mmCIF file of C-alpha atoms and ligand atoms in Angstrom:
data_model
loop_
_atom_site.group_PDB
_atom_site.id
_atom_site.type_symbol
_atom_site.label_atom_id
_atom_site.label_comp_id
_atom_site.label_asym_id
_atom_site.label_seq_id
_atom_site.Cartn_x
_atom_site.Cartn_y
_atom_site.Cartn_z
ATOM 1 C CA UNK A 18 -3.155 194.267 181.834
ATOM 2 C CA UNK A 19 -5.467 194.783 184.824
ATOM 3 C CA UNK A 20 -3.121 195.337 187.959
ATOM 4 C CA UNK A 21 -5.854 193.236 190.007
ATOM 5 C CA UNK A 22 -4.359 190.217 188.098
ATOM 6 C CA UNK A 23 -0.478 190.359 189.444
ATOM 7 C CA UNK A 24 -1.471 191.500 193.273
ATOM 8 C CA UNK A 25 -4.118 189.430 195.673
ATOM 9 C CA UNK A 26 -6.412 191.285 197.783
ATOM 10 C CA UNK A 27 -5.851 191.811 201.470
ATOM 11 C CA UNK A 28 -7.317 189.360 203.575
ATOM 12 C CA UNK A 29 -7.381 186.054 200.989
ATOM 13 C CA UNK A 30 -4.621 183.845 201.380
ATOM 14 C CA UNK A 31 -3.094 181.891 198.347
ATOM 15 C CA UNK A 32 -3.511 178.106 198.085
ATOM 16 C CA UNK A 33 -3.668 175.830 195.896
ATOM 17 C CA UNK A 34 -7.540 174.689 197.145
ATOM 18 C CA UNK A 35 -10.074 176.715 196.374
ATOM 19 C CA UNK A 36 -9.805 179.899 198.379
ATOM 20 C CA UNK A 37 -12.192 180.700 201.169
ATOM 21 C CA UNK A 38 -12.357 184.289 202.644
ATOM 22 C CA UNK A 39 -11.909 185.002 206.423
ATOM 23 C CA UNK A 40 -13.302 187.873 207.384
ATOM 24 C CA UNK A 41 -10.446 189.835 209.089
ATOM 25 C CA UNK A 42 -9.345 188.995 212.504
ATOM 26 C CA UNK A 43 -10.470 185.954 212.996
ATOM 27 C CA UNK A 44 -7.754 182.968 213.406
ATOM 28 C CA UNK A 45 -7.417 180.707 210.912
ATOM 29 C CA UNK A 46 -8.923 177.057 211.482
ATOM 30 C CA UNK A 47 -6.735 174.836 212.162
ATOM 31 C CA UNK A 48 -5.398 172.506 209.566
ATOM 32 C CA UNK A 49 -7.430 169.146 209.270
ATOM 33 C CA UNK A 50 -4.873 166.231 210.023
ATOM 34 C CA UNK A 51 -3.277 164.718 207.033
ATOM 35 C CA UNK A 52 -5.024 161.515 206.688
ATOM 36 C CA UNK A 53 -2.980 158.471 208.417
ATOM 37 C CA UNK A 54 -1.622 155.913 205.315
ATOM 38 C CA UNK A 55 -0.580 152.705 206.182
ATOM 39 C CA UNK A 56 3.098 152.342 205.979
ATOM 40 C CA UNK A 57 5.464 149.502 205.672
ATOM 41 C CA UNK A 58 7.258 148.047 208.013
ATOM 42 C CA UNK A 59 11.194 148.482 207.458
ATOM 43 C CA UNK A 60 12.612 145.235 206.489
ATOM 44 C CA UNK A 61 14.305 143.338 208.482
ATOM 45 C CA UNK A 62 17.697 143.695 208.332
ATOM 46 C CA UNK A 63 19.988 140.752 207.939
ATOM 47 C CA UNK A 64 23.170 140.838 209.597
ATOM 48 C CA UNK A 65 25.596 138.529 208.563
ATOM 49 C CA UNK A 66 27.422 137.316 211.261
ATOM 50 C CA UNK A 67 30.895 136.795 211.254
ATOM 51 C CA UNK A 68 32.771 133.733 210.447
ATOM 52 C CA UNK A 69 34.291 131.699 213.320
ATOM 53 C CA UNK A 70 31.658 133.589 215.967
ATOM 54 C CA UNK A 71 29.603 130.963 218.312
ATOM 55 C CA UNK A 72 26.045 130.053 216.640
ATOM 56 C CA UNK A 73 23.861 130.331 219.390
ATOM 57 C CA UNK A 74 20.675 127.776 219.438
ATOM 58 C CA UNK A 75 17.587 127.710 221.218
ATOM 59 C CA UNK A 76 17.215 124.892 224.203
ATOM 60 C CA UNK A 77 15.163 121.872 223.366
ATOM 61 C CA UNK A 78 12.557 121.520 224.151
ATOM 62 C CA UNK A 79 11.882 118.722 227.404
ATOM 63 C CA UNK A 80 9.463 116.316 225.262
ATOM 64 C CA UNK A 81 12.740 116.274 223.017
ATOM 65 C CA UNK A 82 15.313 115.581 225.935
ATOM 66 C CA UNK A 83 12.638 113.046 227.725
ATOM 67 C CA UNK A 84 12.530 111.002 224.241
ATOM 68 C CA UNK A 85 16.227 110.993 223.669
ATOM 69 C CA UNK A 86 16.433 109.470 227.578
ATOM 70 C CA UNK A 87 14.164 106.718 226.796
ATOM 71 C CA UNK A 88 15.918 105.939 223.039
ATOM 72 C CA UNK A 89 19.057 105.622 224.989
ATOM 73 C CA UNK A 90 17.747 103.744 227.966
ATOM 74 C CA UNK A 91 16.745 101.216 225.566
ATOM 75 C CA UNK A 92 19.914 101.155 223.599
ATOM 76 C CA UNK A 93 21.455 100.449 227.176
ATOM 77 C CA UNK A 94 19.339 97.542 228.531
ATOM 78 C CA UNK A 95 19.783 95.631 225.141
ATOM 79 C CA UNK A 96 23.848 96.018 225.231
ATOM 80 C CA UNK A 97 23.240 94.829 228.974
ATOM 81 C CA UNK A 98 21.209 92.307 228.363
ATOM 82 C CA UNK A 99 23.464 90.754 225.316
ATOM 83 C CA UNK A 100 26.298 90.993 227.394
ATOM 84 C CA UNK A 101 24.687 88.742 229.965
ATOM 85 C CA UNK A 102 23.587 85.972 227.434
ATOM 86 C CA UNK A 103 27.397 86.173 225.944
ATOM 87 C CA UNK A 104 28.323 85.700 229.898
ATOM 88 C CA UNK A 105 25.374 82.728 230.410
ATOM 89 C CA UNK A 106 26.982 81.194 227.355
ATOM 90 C CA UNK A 107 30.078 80.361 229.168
ATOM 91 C CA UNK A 108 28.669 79.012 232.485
ATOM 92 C CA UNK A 109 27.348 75.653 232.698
ATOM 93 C CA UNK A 110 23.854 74.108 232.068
ATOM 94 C CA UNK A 111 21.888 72.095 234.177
ATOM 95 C CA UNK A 112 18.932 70.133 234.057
ATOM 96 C CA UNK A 113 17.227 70.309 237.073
ATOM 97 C CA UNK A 114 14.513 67.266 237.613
ATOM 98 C CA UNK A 115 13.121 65.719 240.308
ATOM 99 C CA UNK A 116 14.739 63.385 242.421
ATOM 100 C CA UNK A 117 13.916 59.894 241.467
ATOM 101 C CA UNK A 118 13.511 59.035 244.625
ATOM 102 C CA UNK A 119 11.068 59.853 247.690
ATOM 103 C CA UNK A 120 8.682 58.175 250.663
ATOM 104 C CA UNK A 121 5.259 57.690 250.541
ATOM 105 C CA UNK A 122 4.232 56.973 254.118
ATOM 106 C CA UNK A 123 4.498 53.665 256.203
ATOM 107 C CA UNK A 124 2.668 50.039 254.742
ATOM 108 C CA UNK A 125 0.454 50.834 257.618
ATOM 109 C CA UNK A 126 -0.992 53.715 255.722
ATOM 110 C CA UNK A 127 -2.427 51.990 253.097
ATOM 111 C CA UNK A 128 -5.309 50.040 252.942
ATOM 112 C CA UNK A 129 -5.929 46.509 250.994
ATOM 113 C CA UNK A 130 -6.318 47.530 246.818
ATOM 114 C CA UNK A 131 -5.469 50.684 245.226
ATOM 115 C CA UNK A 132 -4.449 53.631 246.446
ATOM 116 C CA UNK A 133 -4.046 56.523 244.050
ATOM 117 C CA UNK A 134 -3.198 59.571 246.008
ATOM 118 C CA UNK A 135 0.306 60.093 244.702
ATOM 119 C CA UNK A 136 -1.222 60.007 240.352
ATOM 120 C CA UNK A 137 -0.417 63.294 240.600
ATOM 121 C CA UNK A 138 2.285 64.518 241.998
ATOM 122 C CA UNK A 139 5.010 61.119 241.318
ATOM 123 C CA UNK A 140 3.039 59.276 238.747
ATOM 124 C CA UNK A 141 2.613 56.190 240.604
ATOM 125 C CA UNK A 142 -0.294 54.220 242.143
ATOM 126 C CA UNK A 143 0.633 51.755 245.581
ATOM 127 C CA UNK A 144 -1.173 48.127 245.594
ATOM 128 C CA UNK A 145 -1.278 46.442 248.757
ATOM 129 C CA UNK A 146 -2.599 42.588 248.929
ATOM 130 C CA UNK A 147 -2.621 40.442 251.575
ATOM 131 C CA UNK A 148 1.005 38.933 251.376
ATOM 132 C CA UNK A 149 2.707 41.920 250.018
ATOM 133 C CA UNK A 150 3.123 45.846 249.328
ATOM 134 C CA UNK A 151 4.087 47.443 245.609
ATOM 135 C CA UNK A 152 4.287 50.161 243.541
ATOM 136 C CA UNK A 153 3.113 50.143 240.072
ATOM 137 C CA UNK A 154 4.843 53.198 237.406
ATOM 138 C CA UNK A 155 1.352 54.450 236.166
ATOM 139 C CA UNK A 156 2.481 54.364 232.328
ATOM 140 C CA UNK A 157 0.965 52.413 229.458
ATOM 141 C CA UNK A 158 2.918 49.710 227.928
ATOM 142 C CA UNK A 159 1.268 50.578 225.064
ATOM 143 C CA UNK A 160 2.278 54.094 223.987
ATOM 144 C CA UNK A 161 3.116 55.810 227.244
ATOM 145 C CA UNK A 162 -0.334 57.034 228.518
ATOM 146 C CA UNK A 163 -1.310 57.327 231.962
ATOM 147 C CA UNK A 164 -4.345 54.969 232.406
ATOM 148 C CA UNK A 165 -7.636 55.662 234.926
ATOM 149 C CA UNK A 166 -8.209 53.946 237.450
ATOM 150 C CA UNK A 167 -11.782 52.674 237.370
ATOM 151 C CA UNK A 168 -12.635 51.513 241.328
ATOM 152 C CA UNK A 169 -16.072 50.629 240.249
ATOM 153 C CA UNK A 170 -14.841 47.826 237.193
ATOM 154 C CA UNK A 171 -11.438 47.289 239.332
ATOM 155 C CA UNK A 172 -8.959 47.955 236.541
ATOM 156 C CA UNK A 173 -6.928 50.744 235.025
ATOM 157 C CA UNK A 174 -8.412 51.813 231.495
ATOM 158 C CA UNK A 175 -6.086 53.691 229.281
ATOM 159 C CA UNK A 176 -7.747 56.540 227.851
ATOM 160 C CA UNK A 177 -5.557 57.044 224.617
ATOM 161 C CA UNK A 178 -6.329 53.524 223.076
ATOM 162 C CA UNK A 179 -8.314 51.149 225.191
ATOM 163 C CA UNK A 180 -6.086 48.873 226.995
ATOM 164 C CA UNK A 181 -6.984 47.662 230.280
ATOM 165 C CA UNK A 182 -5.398 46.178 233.252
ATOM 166 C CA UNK A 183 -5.884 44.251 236.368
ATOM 167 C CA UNK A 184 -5.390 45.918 240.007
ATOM 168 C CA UNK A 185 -1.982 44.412 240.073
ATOM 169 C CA UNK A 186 -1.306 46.173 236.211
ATOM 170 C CA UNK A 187 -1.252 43.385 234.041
ATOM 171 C CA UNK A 188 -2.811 43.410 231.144
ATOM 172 C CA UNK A 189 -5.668 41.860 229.997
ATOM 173 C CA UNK A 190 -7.332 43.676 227.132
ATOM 174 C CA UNK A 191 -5.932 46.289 224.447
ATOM 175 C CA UNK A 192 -2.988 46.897 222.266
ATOM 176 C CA UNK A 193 -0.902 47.049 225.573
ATOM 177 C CA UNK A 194 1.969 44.555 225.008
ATOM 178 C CA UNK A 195 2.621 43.282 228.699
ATOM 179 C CA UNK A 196 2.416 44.536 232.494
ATOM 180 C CA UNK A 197 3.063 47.824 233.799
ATOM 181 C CA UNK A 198 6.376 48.346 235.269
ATOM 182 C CA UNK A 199 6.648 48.646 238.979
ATOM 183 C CA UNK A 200 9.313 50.473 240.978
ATOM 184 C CA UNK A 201 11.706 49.797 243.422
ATOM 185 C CA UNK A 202 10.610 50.126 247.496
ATOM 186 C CA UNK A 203 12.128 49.233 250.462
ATOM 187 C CA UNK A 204 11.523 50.144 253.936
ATOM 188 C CA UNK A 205 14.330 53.233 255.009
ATOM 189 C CA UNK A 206 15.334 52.833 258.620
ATOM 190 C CA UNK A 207 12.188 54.994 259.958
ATOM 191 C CA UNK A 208 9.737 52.066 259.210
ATOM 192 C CA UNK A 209 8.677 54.624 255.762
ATOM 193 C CA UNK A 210 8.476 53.368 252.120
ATOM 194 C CA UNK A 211 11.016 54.309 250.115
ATOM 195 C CA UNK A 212 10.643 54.683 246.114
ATOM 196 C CA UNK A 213 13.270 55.087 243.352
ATOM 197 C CA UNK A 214 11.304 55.210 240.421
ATOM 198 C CA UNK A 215 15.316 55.351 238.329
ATOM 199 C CA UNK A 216 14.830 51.497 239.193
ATOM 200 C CA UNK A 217 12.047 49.764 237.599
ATOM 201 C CA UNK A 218 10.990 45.613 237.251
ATOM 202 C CA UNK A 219 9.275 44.715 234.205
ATOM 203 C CA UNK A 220 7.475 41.850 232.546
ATOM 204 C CA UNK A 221 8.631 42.028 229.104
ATOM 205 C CA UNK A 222 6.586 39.934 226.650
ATOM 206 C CA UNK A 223 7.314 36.122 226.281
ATOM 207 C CA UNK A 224 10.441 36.584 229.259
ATOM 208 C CA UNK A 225 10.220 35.925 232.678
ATOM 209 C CA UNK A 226 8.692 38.543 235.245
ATOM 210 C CA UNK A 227 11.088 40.452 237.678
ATOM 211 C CA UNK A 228 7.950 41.260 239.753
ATOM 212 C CA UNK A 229 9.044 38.904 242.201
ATOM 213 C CA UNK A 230 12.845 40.217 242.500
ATOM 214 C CA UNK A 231 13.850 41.748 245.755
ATOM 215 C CA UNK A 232 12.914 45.516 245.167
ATOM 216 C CA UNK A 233 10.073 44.798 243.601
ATOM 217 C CA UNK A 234 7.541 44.628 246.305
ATOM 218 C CA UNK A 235 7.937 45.045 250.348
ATOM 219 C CA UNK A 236 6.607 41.658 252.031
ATOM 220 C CA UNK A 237 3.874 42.127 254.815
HETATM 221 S S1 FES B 304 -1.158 54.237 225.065
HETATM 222 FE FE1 FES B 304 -2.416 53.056 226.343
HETATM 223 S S2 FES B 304 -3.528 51.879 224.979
HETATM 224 FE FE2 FES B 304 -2.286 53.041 223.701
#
């Protein structure tokens, strides 16, 4: 065996890559970096906590807290407000209407014929003639309408079925069975008319009239 085999010549230096000679004193290049791998992450370790320790929780959130409010809010006002129909259950009820009764001005006030400026608010018109003063209930004998009054034919038309009346509300044409009802007046102490419509005279059908009863009219 050659001896050049077992010992390497001065000035090479044994690697595994193929060699490459440096001439002598020169320094040796340096090393290229290793080239950069990715590498994993370490797992994350899981640490078991121990039993009976405090779990701790993250705060919620404010949309969370602001919608638990208003859920609870409501829950609240319906208890209240059930609570105060169980209370209004126990108190008394009444019925409150208007009073039957009320003035409508001096005779003076109103002229000879019809005057309908209270329709509206008491449901009555006022007839003055030339001997006395009265107050008709402006309600169809009929079926309970509220007739017109037509100034230019001198009558009261009701509108629901046709039946027609004079200026003093009797009836003269129509389904309506007999006069219009008129209410009680009187003069109060002041010299004003004084209504209670909870007192009305009729002229029932085939009877005698109550127009003519004391109440029914205020002589002039
Ligand atoms: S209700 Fe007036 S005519 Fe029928």
């Amino acid at each position: 065996m050659d001896s050049k085999t077992d010992q390497e010549p001065a000035g090479k230096v044994a690697s595994a890559s193929p060699e490459v000679e440096t001439p002598a004193g020169t320094p040796p290049a340096a090393k290229p970096a290793p080239p950069k791998t990715a590498v994993a992450a370490p797992a994350a370790r899981v640490v078991a906590k121990p039993v009976g320790s405090l779990v701790e929780s993250a705060p919620d959130p404010p949309v969370n807290k602001m919608r638990r409010r208003i859920v609870w809010s409501a829950i609240a006002a319906s208890l209240v407000a059930y609570f105060l129909m169980f209370l209004r259950f126990f108190l008394p009820r009444s019925i409150l209407e208007p009073s039957s009764t009320f003035r409508i001005g001096a005779p003076g006030d109103y002229a000879l014929g019809v005057d309908t400026k209270w329709q509206q608010q008491y449901r009555i018109w006022v007839t003055r003639t030339s001997d006395r003063l009265f107050v008709i209930y402006a309600r169809c004998t009929h079926l309970g309408c509220t007739p017109d009054w037509k100034a230019s034919e001198n009558k009261f038309k009701c509108p629901c079925h046709g039946s027609g009346y004079d200026s003093e509300g009797v009836n003269f044409e129509g389904p309506a069975p007999r006069p219009m009802d008129r209410a009680y007046v009187e003069l109060d102490a002041e010299g004003q008319i004084r209504v209670d419509l909870a007192r009305l005279y009729a002229w029932p059908k085939g009877e005698e009239s109550k127009f003519d009863e004391k109440g029914a009219y205020i002589p002039l």
